[in-house]
Amino acid sequence: MRVQPESSTMDQVTHQHGHHRAKPAAEPPPVPAPAGTIYTCPMHPEVRQDHPGSCPKCGMTLEPVMPSLDEGEDPELTDFRRRFWWTLPLTIVATLLAMFGHRLGWFDMRTQSWIELVLTLPVILWAGWPFFVRGAQSIVHRSPNMWTLISLGTGAAFAYSTVATVAPQVFPASFASMGRVSVYFEAAAVIISLTLLGQLLELKARSQTSAAIKSLLGLAPKTARRIGADGTEEDVPLAHVHVGDMLRVRPGEKVPVDGVVVEGQSALDESMLTGEPLPVTKRPGDKLIGATINTSGALVMRSERVGSATVLSQIVQMVAMAQRSRAPMQRMADVVAGYFVMGVVAIALATFFAWGLFGPQPSWVYALINAVAVLIIACPCALGLATPMSIMVATGRGATHGVLFRDAAAIENLRRVDTLIVDKTGTLTEGRPAYERAVPAPGITEDEVLRLAASLDQGSEHPLAAAIVAAARERGLSLATASEFDSASGIGVRGVVEGRALGLGNTALMEQLGVDVTPLAAQAEGLRGQGASVMHLAGAGRLLGLLAVSDPVKATTPAALATLREAGLRVVMATGDGLTTARSVAQRLGIDEVHGEVKPQDKLLLVERLQKEGRVVAMAGDGINDAPALARADVGIAMGTGTDVAMNSAQLTLVKGDLRGIATARGLSEATVANMKQNLGFAFVYNALGVPLAAGVLYPFTGWLQSPMVAALAMSLSSASVIFNALRLRSDR
């Protein structure tokens, strides 16, 4: 079904969530973007228009500002894939024929030229047509780029070869070799096929930039259970939920929209949005956040914010804006690309007219040959390979060390980072509750406190209870069966174990049971100061002990932070946890700057503030609440043990969730950038030497001319040198 969009992007998405579709037997065609979609350039966010097309500045394909779940595969990716695979056999055959045809002797050389023309005609005029269009647009918009050279170089080589095939008599006899005038159909075809391959890889990689937003959109439930005025209940698409509707949220379900609890009590897991690792108890009057998970009890809520007004929708919009607002990383080649292109074209034109007006006869034939040689030798194969080859090798090497780079900008920027913002939960810590210790009251042992609490908690679904039960089983304690279990209060659990009435929960539960907690109050406060959640165990009207459950610091975190500080990085903690807990963890790890109880937009503002101060900021996190800051930072670093949204928002993923990987990645970043500079140097040296030779500057002194064939060989050698130099990154230390 085609869904019509409403006024906002998020409303459109919620409509799409409301449809359940069976998996089709064949891949469906791409769904056109809805009316009103705005397109922008990944490299130049200021370029915005209401229809698809190419960027007038760099020629890149524009993409929707806000992707949707049902948009399908990029039409340009589909088109380029078809052009590449349909013409690749023609390129291969033409290349093999050019290399070995004269040895096989199947055709005379003039006939072979015609065969090469027929083979490469579809490659140039059909497969390469988008590149010629981009080249023409670069001239029309007065924005010369690499498409200008690719279109001119391949176009000139193909045009020259066509003339040499159709009218070879216009060339002097000295240009004939093995019975024909030399042609370069295969060079033009290979350049087109390689460029298509590069575009396929680039488009495939760019399609992942919207994965973070799509992951966020996928968090929202597709339906909500609405309670009618007459008390009847029905499941309705999320788009049909309005402000003021009464909704039921059953155990294990997601909260459909933002609202307030009207009836019931339960513990909700809000960690993915707030960063708080422990479930939060909700009672009537408490606020609910859409897409959070109801872990235990049933709730009735009243919707207050729907569609684009929900917290989840706002996070989606922040991630999208952060991705677009990041200043594009201009590679070193791009800095001089415009001048380089204009210079090459100027030299080719000067060569053409100089030879045509002042050269020996046939002067205009010499003019054409030398101008084509200039364009071919300056064709940006080596220049185009200089950065991608280094990036490709570096990403492969990083992967072997558990460091996954998403794009070149991350590799180039990481070496300049001087400030690292770290989330607490799941980044510095394990991100899951773990039993820490028990404090027994006089007359009872620590193991007995743990055993009784675990016996009672066997009937609870709460993550804190799971941590206590797991700890008891690890110690080999014998657990008893609890009866008359009750967890409806939302402040703890009660039951009977071995004939003893027990209660386990917070101070509110102890007040209900009439239990005095002052004997262990000092110990409880001390545990809270260390970042732990404290529960009281009571039986027969007296306090039996305390149990502390906390989110433990990863074993590798202290060493990782020490290494980063030695490297000169300023480390800042920003977490959604309470300030007391955050300061406790920061003190243990030697972190001086701490921001607690921060919301997703607060982390984003912190990144922006530091950037305005001139800092190059990296953000390390693992949760959905970190996604906007990860997208906005100069380098976003996600924990591989975290959420898909965080990894899709970040440019760098640490597979093992070990912060020591940042130091490894920084070293690789420095080595890669140095390698790219060397590659660019090779590319420019070849052009600096080859272009004057191709233009014929030595002819008056030596009588030497560089034919297009020699120019093509020099171009290939420059590419080979770049490739072999990039491969050194695999073994550099």
XYZ file of C-alpha atoms in Angstrom:
733
model
C 0.000 0.000 0.000
C 1.163 3.549 -0.729
C 0.854 5.788 2.299
C 0.301 9.495 1.870
C 2.469 11.675 4.120
C 1.071 14.178 6.583
C 2.487 17.495 7.604
C 5.540 16.198 9.423
C 8.165 13.635 8.668
C 7.574 11.701 11.837
C 3.822 11.567 11.229
C 4.614 10.018 7.868
C 6.796 7.429 9.571
C 4.148 6.503 12.113
C 1.761 5.841 9.264
C 4.286 3.498 7.763
C 4.612 1.677 11.065
C 0.920 0.908 10.976
C 1.123 -1.541 8.086
C 1.937 -5.228 8.417
C 3.255 -6.622 5.160
C 3.990 -10.210 4.299
C 7.430 -10.858 2.880
C 7.128 -10.714 -0.904
C 8.244 -13.531 -3.087
C 10.472 -11.202 -5.098
C 12.207 -7.952 -4.247
C 9.690 -5.113 -4.612
C 10.546 -2.107 -6.745
C 11.843 0.965 -4.902
C 9.100 3.073 -3.373
C 9.258 6.660 -4.654
C 9.880 9.260 -2.011
C 6.668 10.952 -0.841
C 5.724 14.374 -2.070
C 7.395 17.161 -0.145
C 10.617 15.215 0.461
C 13.660 17.482 0.674
C 16.931 16.287 -0.866
C 20.408 17.392 0.140
C 24.040 16.664 -0.703
C 26.035 14.501 1.767
C 29.112 16.676 1.219
C 27.371 20.063 0.926
C 24.401 20.189 3.357
C 23.567 23.716 2.237
C 22.366 22.305 -1.107
C 18.651 21.550 -0.685
C 15.903 20.987 -3.241
C 12.496 19.307 -3.478
C 13.404 16.751 -6.163
C 16.170 14.166 -6.772
C 19.259 15.101 -8.728
C 22.984 15.724 -8.499
C 24.834 18.281 -6.417
C 25.820 21.267 -8.550
C 29.042 21.632 -6.540
C 30.507 18.120 -6.443
C 28.247 15.987 -8.636
C 27.240 13.594 -5.841
C 23.695 12.253 -5.901
C 21.335 14.083 -3.581
C 19.596 11.991 -0.924
C 16.523 12.548 1.277
C 17.123 14.580 4.415
C 14.921 12.184 6.387
C 14.833 8.539 5.242
C 11.817 6.312 5.774
C 11.534 2.612 6.498
C 9.813 1.828 3.195
C 11.895 3.839 0.764
C 13.593 0.734 -0.690
C 17.006 0.611 -2.311
C 18.578 3.729 -3.757
C 17.389 3.942 -7.396
C 20.800 5.204 -8.486
C 22.496 2.210 -6.848
C 20.143 -0.078 -8.784
C 20.799 1.825 -12.022
C 24.594 1.872 -11.650
C 24.643 -1.823 -10.749
C 22.764 -2.616 -13.948
C 25.054 -0.427 -16.068
C 28.174 -1.969 -14.497
C 27.272 -5.652 -14.810
C 25.774 -5.382 -18.291
C 28.860 -3.667 -19.746
C 31.635 -5.285 -17.704
C 31.899 -8.273 -20.133
C 32.284 -5.833 -23.042
C 35.086 -4.006 -21.227
C 36.881 -7.272 -20.439
C 36.627 -8.553 -24.015
C 37.781 -5.219 -25.478
C 40.756 -5.103 -23.079
C 41.817 -8.678 -23.820
C 41.467 -8.038 -27.542
C 43.614 -4.891 -27.300
C 46.298 -6.745 -25.317
C 46.442 -10.051 -27.194
C 44.537 -9.587 -30.474
C 47.660 -8.904 -32.549
C 49.267 -12.087 -31.208
C 46.288 -14.304 -31.926
C 45.994 -13.008 -35.479
C 42.252 -13.670 -35.700
C 41.619 -10.328 -37.456
C 43.652 -7.782 -39.306
C 44.369 -4.779 -37.109
C 41.972 -2.386 -38.866
C 39.143 -4.884 -38.458
C 40.119 -5.243 -34.799
C 39.782 -1.477 -34.345
C 36.209 -1.655 -35.641
C 35.435 -4.559 -33.293
C 36.808 -2.600 -30.327
C 34.689 0.385 -31.352
C 31.530 -1.743 -31.419
C 32.368 -3.365 -28.074
C 33.097 -0.118 -26.231
C 30.326 1.994 -27.740
C 27.709 0.808 -25.156
C 30.255 1.188 -22.341
C 31.010 4.814 -23.158
C 27.653 6.088 -24.386
C 25.338 4.109 -22.077
C 27.246 2.985 -18.973
C 29.299 6.175 -18.822
C 26.497 8.563 -19.728
C 25.845 9.730 -16.108
C 29.509 10.723 -15.799
C 29.377 12.817 -18.958
C 26.213 14.493 -17.655
C 27.971 15.314 -14.358
C 30.991 16.577 -16.251
C 28.785 18.870 -18.324
C 27.010 20.095 -15.189
C 30.336 20.901 -13.555
C 31.130 23.174 -16.502
C 27.669 24.762 -16.561
C 27.821 25.469 -12.808
C 31.456 26.611 -13.045
C 32.424 24.077 -10.413
C 35.167 21.909 -11.938
C 35.632 18.600 -10.168
C 36.886 15.104 -10.842
C 33.895 14.405 -13.094
C 35.184 17.124 -15.395
C 38.451 15.279 -15.962
C 36.870 11.827 -16.179
C 34.402 12.967 -18.825
C 37.024 14.935 -20.771
C 39.686 12.227 -20.543
C 37.501 9.289 -21.517
C 35.583 11.378 -24.041
C 38.776 12.578 -25.701
C 40.283 9.071 -25.791
C 37.102 7.605 -27.292
C 36.656 10.437 -29.806
C 40.279 10.226 -30.917
C 40.088 6.432 -31.263
C 36.853 6.683 -33.231
C 38.437 9.122 -35.694
C 41.501 6.865 -35.936
C 39.215 3.939 -36.798
C 36.786 5.677 -39.167
C 39.256 7.992 -40.926
C 42.804 6.735 -40.296
C 44.075 8.561 -43.406
C 44.004 11.920 -41.593
C 46.894 10.802 -39.374
C 50.546 10.810 -40.456
C 52.174 7.482 -41.239
C 54.334 7.755 -38.126
C 51.257 7.164 -36.001
C 50.523 3.822 -37.590
C 51.592 0.697 -35.734
C 51.050 -2.922 -36.822
C 48.847 -1.851 -39.688
C 46.614 0.670 -37.925
C 46.633 3.985 -36.118
C 46.852 3.241 -32.392
C 43.480 3.373 -30.603
C 42.589 3.587 -26.919
C 39.064 2.216 -26.734
C 39.996 -0.191 -23.948
C 41.523 2.600 -21.816
C 38.324 4.643 -21.984
C 36.160 1.574 -21.261
C 38.283 0.453 -18.298
C 38.121 3.930 -16.755
C 34.323 3.954 -17.091
C 33.961 0.460 -15.583
C 36.311 1.245 -12.681
C 34.502 4.505 -12.003
C 31.168 2.659 -11.985
C 32.596 0.130 -9.529
C 33.784 2.936 -7.279
C 30.337 4.530 -7.398
C 28.700 1.231 -6.466
C 30.933 0.900 -3.405
C 30.350 4.517 -2.428
C 26.567 4.357 -2.823
C 26.448 1.116 -0.839
C 28.422 2.732 1.979
C 26.357 5.929 1.908
C 23.149 3.932 2.231
C 24.327 3.038 5.750
C 24.271 6.681 6.867
C 20.492 6.481 7.241
C 20.663 3.210 9.178
C 20.766 5.050 12.519
C 17.533 6.877 11.786
C 15.871 3.733 10.459
C 16.906 1.876 13.607
C 15.326 4.610 15.697
C 12.149 4.517 13.644
C 11.988 0.768 14.146
C 11.882 1.191 17.936
C 8.337 2.513 17.969
C 5.674 -0.191 18.267
C 3.431 -0.572 15.242
C 0.191 -0.637 17.212
C -1.292 0.543 20.498
C -4.085 -0.990 22.591
C -6.693 1.735 22.932
C -9.419 1.686 25.593
C -12.729 3.049 24.343
C -15.178 5.201 26.308
C -17.346 2.130 26.858
C -14.410 0.120 28.229
C -13.839 -1.973 25.105
C -10.261 -2.429 23.931
C -8.804 -2.734 20.440
C -5.382 -2.688 18.799
C -5.048 0.304 16.471
C -2.191 1.534 14.251
C 0.058 3.977 16.035
C -0.960 6.707 13.587
C -4.523 6.483 14.902
C -3.535 7.363 18.466
C -4.501 10.916 19.450
C -3.746 13.126 22.415
C -5.963 12.179 25.330
C -6.553 8.554 24.309
C -6.477 5.944 27.060
C -4.052 3.131 26.295
C -3.205 -0.152 27.990
C 0.440 -1.259 28.207
C 0.772 -4.928 29.115
C 3.880 -6.582 30.625
C 6.655 -6.964 28.045
C 5.155 -4.408 25.666
C 6.579 -1.078 24.555
C 4.969 2.175 25.594
C 3.380 3.418 22.344
C 3.603 7.211 22.824
C 4.553 9.738 25.493
C 2.003 10.092 28.259
C 1.178 9.745 31.937
C 0.261 6.737 34.096
C -3.395 6.712 35.070
C -3.680 3.279 36.654
C -1.276 0.536 37.795
C 2.371 0.336 38.827
C 5.334 -1.207 37.061
C 9.075 -0.971 36.466
C 10.024 0.378 33.043
C 13.303 -0.143 31.256
C 14.237 3.321 29.954
C 17.930 2.588 29.538
C 17.927 2.817 25.736
C 16.647 6.386 25.846
C 17.895 7.779 29.168
C 21.056 5.771 29.820
C 19.824 4.765 33.294
C 20.766 1.061 33.616
C 18.190 0.203 36.287
C 14.434 0.007 35.605
C 12.411 2.937 36.894
C 9.263 2.380 38.931
C 6.197 4.187 37.550
C 3.055 4.963 39.527
C -0.091 6.973 38.740
C 0.886 10.504 37.766
C 4.381 9.551 36.519
C 5.457 10.366 32.969
C 6.034 7.660 30.355
C 8.313 7.841 27.326
C 7.285 6.192 24.080
C 9.248 3.086 22.953
C 10.432 2.252 26.497
C 9.712 -1.283 27.712
C 7.237 -2.237 30.427
C 9.036 -5.033 32.296
C 6.444 -6.335 34.761
C 3.055 -4.892 35.767
C 0.179 -3.699 33.596
C -0.421 0.029 33.123
C -3.175 2.258 31.838
C -1.868 5.522 30.424
C -3.202 8.686 28.863
C -1.405 9.835 25.711
C -0.030 13.378 25.831
C 2.373 13.641 22.894
C 2.049 11.730 19.621
C 3.697 11.745 16.177
C 6.534 14.204 15.806
C 6.050 15.554 19.357
C 7.303 12.409 21.143
C 10.753 12.153 22.714
C 11.710 9.411 20.247
C 10.680 11.580 17.287
C 12.704 14.479 18.626
C 15.756 12.228 18.932
C 15.206 11.121 15.309
C 15.138 14.739 14.184
C 18.232 15.606 16.261
C 20.188 12.713 14.715
C 19.162 13.786 11.209
C 20.118 17.411 11.829
C 23.409 16.438 13.475
C 24.370 14.252 10.516
C 23.623 17.032 8.039
C 25.182 19.823 10.081
C 28.566 18.118 10.415
C 31.019 20.049 8.292
C 32.017 17.702 5.447
C 35.563 16.431 5.562
C 37.275 17.843 2.490
C 40.035 15.476 1.514
C 43.397 16.879 0.583
C 42.728 16.044 -3.057
C 39.509 18.070 -2.995
C 41.325 21.192 -1.847
C 43.197 21.439 -5.126
C 40.811 19.491 -7.372
C 39.181 22.560 -8.903
C 42.497 24.233 -9.667
C 43.970 20.961 -10.908
C 41.111 20.368 -13.343
C 41.213 23.907 -14.664
C 44.986 23.704 -15.037
C 44.867 20.412 -16.966
C 42.153 21.679 -19.312
C 44.085 24.899 -19.867
C 47.263 22.951 -20.665
C 45.374 20.646 -23.062
C 43.863 23.631 -24.881
C 47.201 25.425 -25.009
C 48.821 22.258 -26.361
C 46.154 21.892 -29.036
C 46.413 25.451 -30.339
C 50.195 25.689 -30.003
C 50.694 22.571 -32.110
C 47.905 23.490 -34.512
C 49.230 26.984 -35.163
C 52.975 26.516 -34.864
C 53.670 22.790 -35.181
C 54.969 20.861 -38.214
C 52.552 19.437 -40.741
C 50.046 17.915 -40.336
C 49.928 20.370 -37.427
C 46.305 19.909 -36.360
C 46.720 16.125 -36.241
C 49.704 16.588 -33.938
C 47.572 19.048 -31.961
C 44.829 16.477 -31.441
C 47.235 13.672 -30.507
C 49.153 15.716 -27.938
C 46.051 17.283 -26.400
C 44.534 13.822 -25.975
C 47.803 12.596 -24.429
C 47.639 15.440 -21.890
C 44.067 14.589 -20.913
C 44.794 10.865 -20.669
C 47.942 11.167 -18.555
C 46.148 13.655 -16.303
C 43.098 11.413 -15.962
C 42.616 11.232 -12.192
C 43.030 7.501 -11.645
C 45.995 7.840 -9.274
C 44.523 10.968 -7.725
C 41.217 9.201 -7.241
C 42.912 6.114 -5.775
C 45.203 8.046 -3.440
C 42.716 8.404 -0.589
C 40.369 5.415 -1.131
C 43.214 2.883 -1.324
C 44.709 4.060 1.963
C 41.270 4.082 3.556
C 40.472 0.587 2.289
C 43.702 -0.894 3.646
C 43.376 0.991 6.942
C 39.814 -0.152 7.522
C 40.839 -3.745 6.886
C 43.711 -3.497 9.325
C 41.514 -1.808 11.902
C 38.932 -4.584 11.625
C 41.558 -7.161 12.586
C 42.065 -5.186 15.823
C 38.352 -4.880 16.592
C 38.140 -1.282 15.339
C 35.556 -0.639 12.620
C 35.744 2.671 10.719
C 32.623 3.671 8.815
C 34.114 6.333 6.559
C 37.248 8.205 5.604
C 36.326 11.271 7.649
C 36.625 9.256 10.871
C 40.136 8.115 9.986
C 41.212 11.605 8.978
C 39.654 13.364 11.997
C 40.535 10.950 14.802
C 44.197 11.966 14.940
C 43.144 15.579 15.639
C 40.770 14.777 18.513
C 41.714 16.529 21.760
C 38.512 16.036 23.810
C 36.691 12.787 24.519
C 33.158 12.752 25.948
C 32.231 9.371 27.417
C 28.883 7.999 28.489
C 28.911 5.988 31.710
C 26.479 3.124 31.317
C 27.754 0.516 28.865
C 30.822 2.587 27.959
C 32.781 2.973 31.169
C 30.685 0.326 32.915
C 29.304 -3.062 31.904
C 25.828 -1.632 31.341
C 23.944 -4.297 33.278
C 23.113 -4.701 36.997
C 25.477 -6.943 38.930
C 25.363 -8.043 42.552
C 28.034 -6.258 44.561
C 27.727 -7.235 48.234
C 25.428 -7.834 51.177
C 25.630 -6.153 54.578
C 24.074 -8.399 57.263
C 22.451 -7.242 60.479
C 23.882 -8.621 63.727
C 23.131 -12.322 64.163
C 22.954 -13.232 60.459
C 25.606 -13.967 57.810
C 26.143 -12.317 54.435
C 25.445 -15.593 52.589
C 22.190 -16.044 54.491
C 21.038 -12.538 53.514
C 21.846 -13.303 49.859
C 20.175 -16.743 50.017
C 16.918 -15.455 51.497
C 16.773 -12.491 49.099
C 17.471 -14.716 46.078
C 14.861 -17.258 47.197
C 12.282 -14.479 47.373
C 13.384 -12.890 44.086
C 13.040 -16.080 42.040
C 9.481 -15.060 41.280
C 10.393 -11.530 40.122
C 11.102 -10.423 36.537
C 13.010 -7.327 37.670
C 16.629 -7.089 36.371
C 17.862 -6.335 39.901
C 16.241 -9.551 41.082
C 17.918 -11.455 38.242
C 21.321 -10.130 39.363
C 20.711 -11.280 42.979
C 19.506 -14.748 41.934
C 22.470 -15.178 39.567
C 24.932 -14.233 42.332
C 23.396 -16.745 44.751
C 23.590 -19.541 42.217
C 27.206 -18.685 41.375
C 28.040 -19.136 45.073
C 26.250 -22.475 45.155
C 23.671 -21.377 47.721
C 20.606 -23.587 48.107
C 17.508 -21.569 47.262
C 14.093 -22.229 48.732
C 10.715 -21.819 47.051
C 8.800 -18.644 47.880
C 5.056 -18.675 48.404
C 2.471 -15.889 48.587
C 4.767 -13.854 46.327
C 3.600 -10.276 45.694
C 5.291 -7.583 43.628
C 2.317 -5.385 42.882
C 3.471 -2.488 44.991
C 6.253 -1.461 42.604
C 8.512 -0.644 45.560
C 9.689 -4.149 46.300
C 8.548 -7.739 46.707
C 7.047 -9.750 49.556
C 6.557 -13.437 50.175
C 7.022 -16.373 52.503
C 10.292 -18.364 52.456
C 10.712 -21.398 54.683
C 7.781 -20.222 56.776
C 9.212 -16.720 57.278
C 7.433 -13.631 55.946
C 10.055 -11.573 54.100
C 10.125 -8.191 52.397
C 12.784 -6.958 49.963
C 12.740 -3.428 48.599
C 13.407 0.236 49.177
C 12.783 2.374 52.239
C 9.158 2.977 51.218
C 8.461 -0.763 51.539
C 10.212 -0.858 54.882
C 7.961 1.952 56.122
C 4.892 -0.045 55.068
C 6.212 -3.059 56.985
C 7.067 -0.956 60.033
C 10.759 -1.885 59.879
C 13.400 0.454 61.316
C 16.284 0.913 58.846
C 18.430 3.225 60.960
C 20.774 0.482 62.263
C 22.266 0.109 58.784
C 21.520 3.623 57.461
C 25.182 4.684 57.408
C 26.211 1.588 55.459
C 23.336 2.123 53.005
C 24.363 5.724 52.371
C 27.968 4.668 51.865
C 26.951 2.107 49.257
C 24.848 4.681 47.437
C 27.831 7.004 47.427
C 29.752 4.290 45.616
C 27.113 4.234 42.876
C 25.132 1.196 44.024
C 21.387 0.634 44.291
C 20.491 -0.518 47.817
C 17.675 -2.896 48.829
C 16.592 -3.751 52.350
C 15.740 -7.292 53.460
C 13.337 -7.583 56.398
C 11.707 -10.496 58.209
C 9.547 -10.827 61.300
C 9.401 -7.060 61.650
C 13.161 -6.429 61.813
C 15.904 -5.544 59.347
C 17.963 -8.562 58.275
C 20.437 -6.807 56.026
C 21.201 -4.768 52.900
C 21.952 -5.872 49.353
C 23.863 -3.639 46.923
C 23.498 -4.022 43.157
C 25.560 -1.814 40.868
C 26.749 -1.378 37.317
C 30.426 -2.446 37.574
C 33.216 -0.590 35.797
C 34.729 -2.556 32.930
C 38.045 -4.135 33.845
C 39.745 -2.448 30.873
C 38.391 1.061 31.536
C 41.037 2.394 34.020
C 43.967 1.422 31.771
C 42.199 2.794 28.691
C 41.545 6.185 30.314
C 45.136 6.377 31.562
C 46.428 5.781 28.031
C 44.121 8.414 26.559
C 45.133 11.001 29.159
C 48.796 10.297 28.417
C 48.014 11.011 24.770
C 46.816 14.486 25.828
C 43.060 13.936 25.605
C 40.674 15.773 27.886
C 38.106 13.239 29.187
C 34.570 14.385 30.078
C 31.781 12.165 31.453
C 28.170 12.853 30.403
C 25.507 10.436 31.614
C 21.788 10.190 32.197
C 22.443 8.620 35.597
C 22.057 10.552 38.827
C 24.808 13.005 39.652
C 25.779 11.191 42.874
C 26.328 7.904 41.048
C 28.134 9.633 38.182
C 30.522 11.452 40.526
C 31.243 8.242 42.392
C 32.272 6.430 39.189
C 34.208 9.461 37.925
C 36.148 9.728 41.182
C 37.206 6.088 40.963
C 38.373 6.599 37.369
C 40.072 9.958 37.847
C 37.650 11.924 35.663
C 37.429 15.540 36.785
C 34.618 16.900 34.600
C 31.227 15.215 35.142
C 27.762 15.996 33.794
C 24.954 13.940 35.351
C 21.219 13.567 34.686
C 21.680 14.834 31.120
C 19.117 14.237 28.388
C 19.968 13.394 24.753
C 19.705 17.049 23.732
C 21.986 18.019 26.631
C 24.728 15.719 25.343
C 24.282 17.224 21.897
C 24.576 20.752 23.305
C 27.705 19.749 25.246
C 29.355 18.534 22.021
C 28.406 21.744 20.216
C 29.665 23.942 23.083
C 33.062 22.242 23.106
C 33.293 22.525 19.330
C 32.575 26.252 19.517
C 35.470 26.509 21.985
C 37.724 25.180 19.222
C 37.889 21.616 20.483
C 37.950 18.585 18.187
C 35.465 16.338 19.949
C 34.993 12.583 19.990
C 31.926 11.104 21.678
C 31.908 7.521 22.989
C 28.596 5.896 23.892
C 26.417 2.853 23.438
C 22.779 3.899 23.842
C 20.024 5.514 21.859
C 20.275 8.551 24.108
C 23.843 8.990 22.808
C 22.850 8.925 19.119
C 22.449 12.705 18.509
C 25.793 13.471 20.187
C 27.513 10.613 18.326
C 26.247 11.987 15.029
C 27.242 15.580 15.818
C 30.725 14.889 17.204
C 33.756 15.192 14.945
C 34.180 11.457 15.555
C 31.397 9.339 17.052
C 32.632 6.169 18.780
C 30.143 3.392 19.550
C 30.561 0.329 21.725
C 30.046 -2.871 19.762
C 28.233 -4.229 22.815
C 25.646 -1.420 22.645
C 22.597 -0.633 20.545
C 22.368 -0.735 16.759
C 21.254 2.895 16.785
C 24.463 3.998 18.494
C 26.629 2.017 16.070
C 24.750 3.386 13.060
C 25.101 6.960 14.352
C 28.831 6.637 15.028
C 31.734 6.697 12.594
C 33.844 4.303 14.629
C 32.764 1.118 16.426
C 34.820 -0.699 19.051
C 33.727 -4.295 18.511
C 34.614 -5.470 22.021
C 33.394 -2.309 23.720
C 36.945 -1.724 24.987
C 38.006 1.933 25.181
C 41.620 0.867 24.625
C 40.628 0.545 20.987
C 40.526 4.341 20.732
C 44.314 4.523 21.207
C 44.754 1.821 18.557
C 42.472 3.717 16.198
C 44.355 7.000 16.755
C 47.661 5.367 15.831
C 46.113 3.931 12.693
C 44.626 7.318 11.865
C 48.041 9.007 12.001
C 49.658 6.315 9.839
C 46.829 6.433 7.288
C 46.875 10.194 6.847
C 50.657 10.091 6.337
C 50.150 7.357 3.733
C 47.489 9.409 1.944
C 49.852 12.384 1.747
C 52.490 10.132 0.180
C 49.960 8.809 -2.332
C 48.853 12.293 -3.283
C 52.497 13.195 -3.716
C 53.011 10.276 -6.104
C 49.930 11.254 -8.095
C 50.933 14.888 -8.442
C 54.571 14.091 -9.257
C 53.470 11.873 -12.124
C 51.185 14.588 -13.424
C 53.827 17.293 -12.948
C 56.299 15.274 -15.017
C 53.912 13.594 -17.430
C 51.731 16.510 -18.495
C 54.587 18.656 -19.867
C 56.009 15.623 -21.697
C 52.597 14.837 -23.172
C 52.261 18.469 -24.243
C 55.496 18.084 -26.247
C 57.742 20.593 -24.468
C 60.820 18.461 -25.270
C 60.029 18.121 -28.978
C 62.011 21.206 -30.077
C 65.115 19.827 -28.319
C 64.888 16.054 -28.711
C 62.174 15.388 -31.281
C 60.351 13.251 -28.672
C 56.590 13.047 -28.575
C 54.618 11.120 -26.021
C 51.882 9.165 -27.760
C 48.574 8.546 -25.982
C 49.662 4.901 -25.548
C 52.704 5.933 -23.522
C 50.477 8.371 -21.625
C 48.122 5.523 -20.762
C 51.090 3.436 -19.551
C 52.330 6.298 -17.370
C 48.828 6.702 -15.953
C 48.775 2.992 -15.098
C 52.197 3.182 -13.427
C 51.093 6.095 -11.275
C 48.050 4.110 -10.167
C 50.200 1.064 -9.408
C 52.596 3.099 -7.268
C 49.692 4.454 -5.235
C 48.262 0.957 -4.704
C 51.559 -0.586 -3.591
C 52.293 2.300 -1.244
C 48.839 1.982 0.357
C 49.412 -1.741 0.904
C 52.326 -0.884 3.200
C 49.752 0.090 5.824
C 49.062 -3.586 6.401
C 52.471 -4.035 8.038
C 53.305 -0.545 9.354
C 53.618 -0.350 13.130
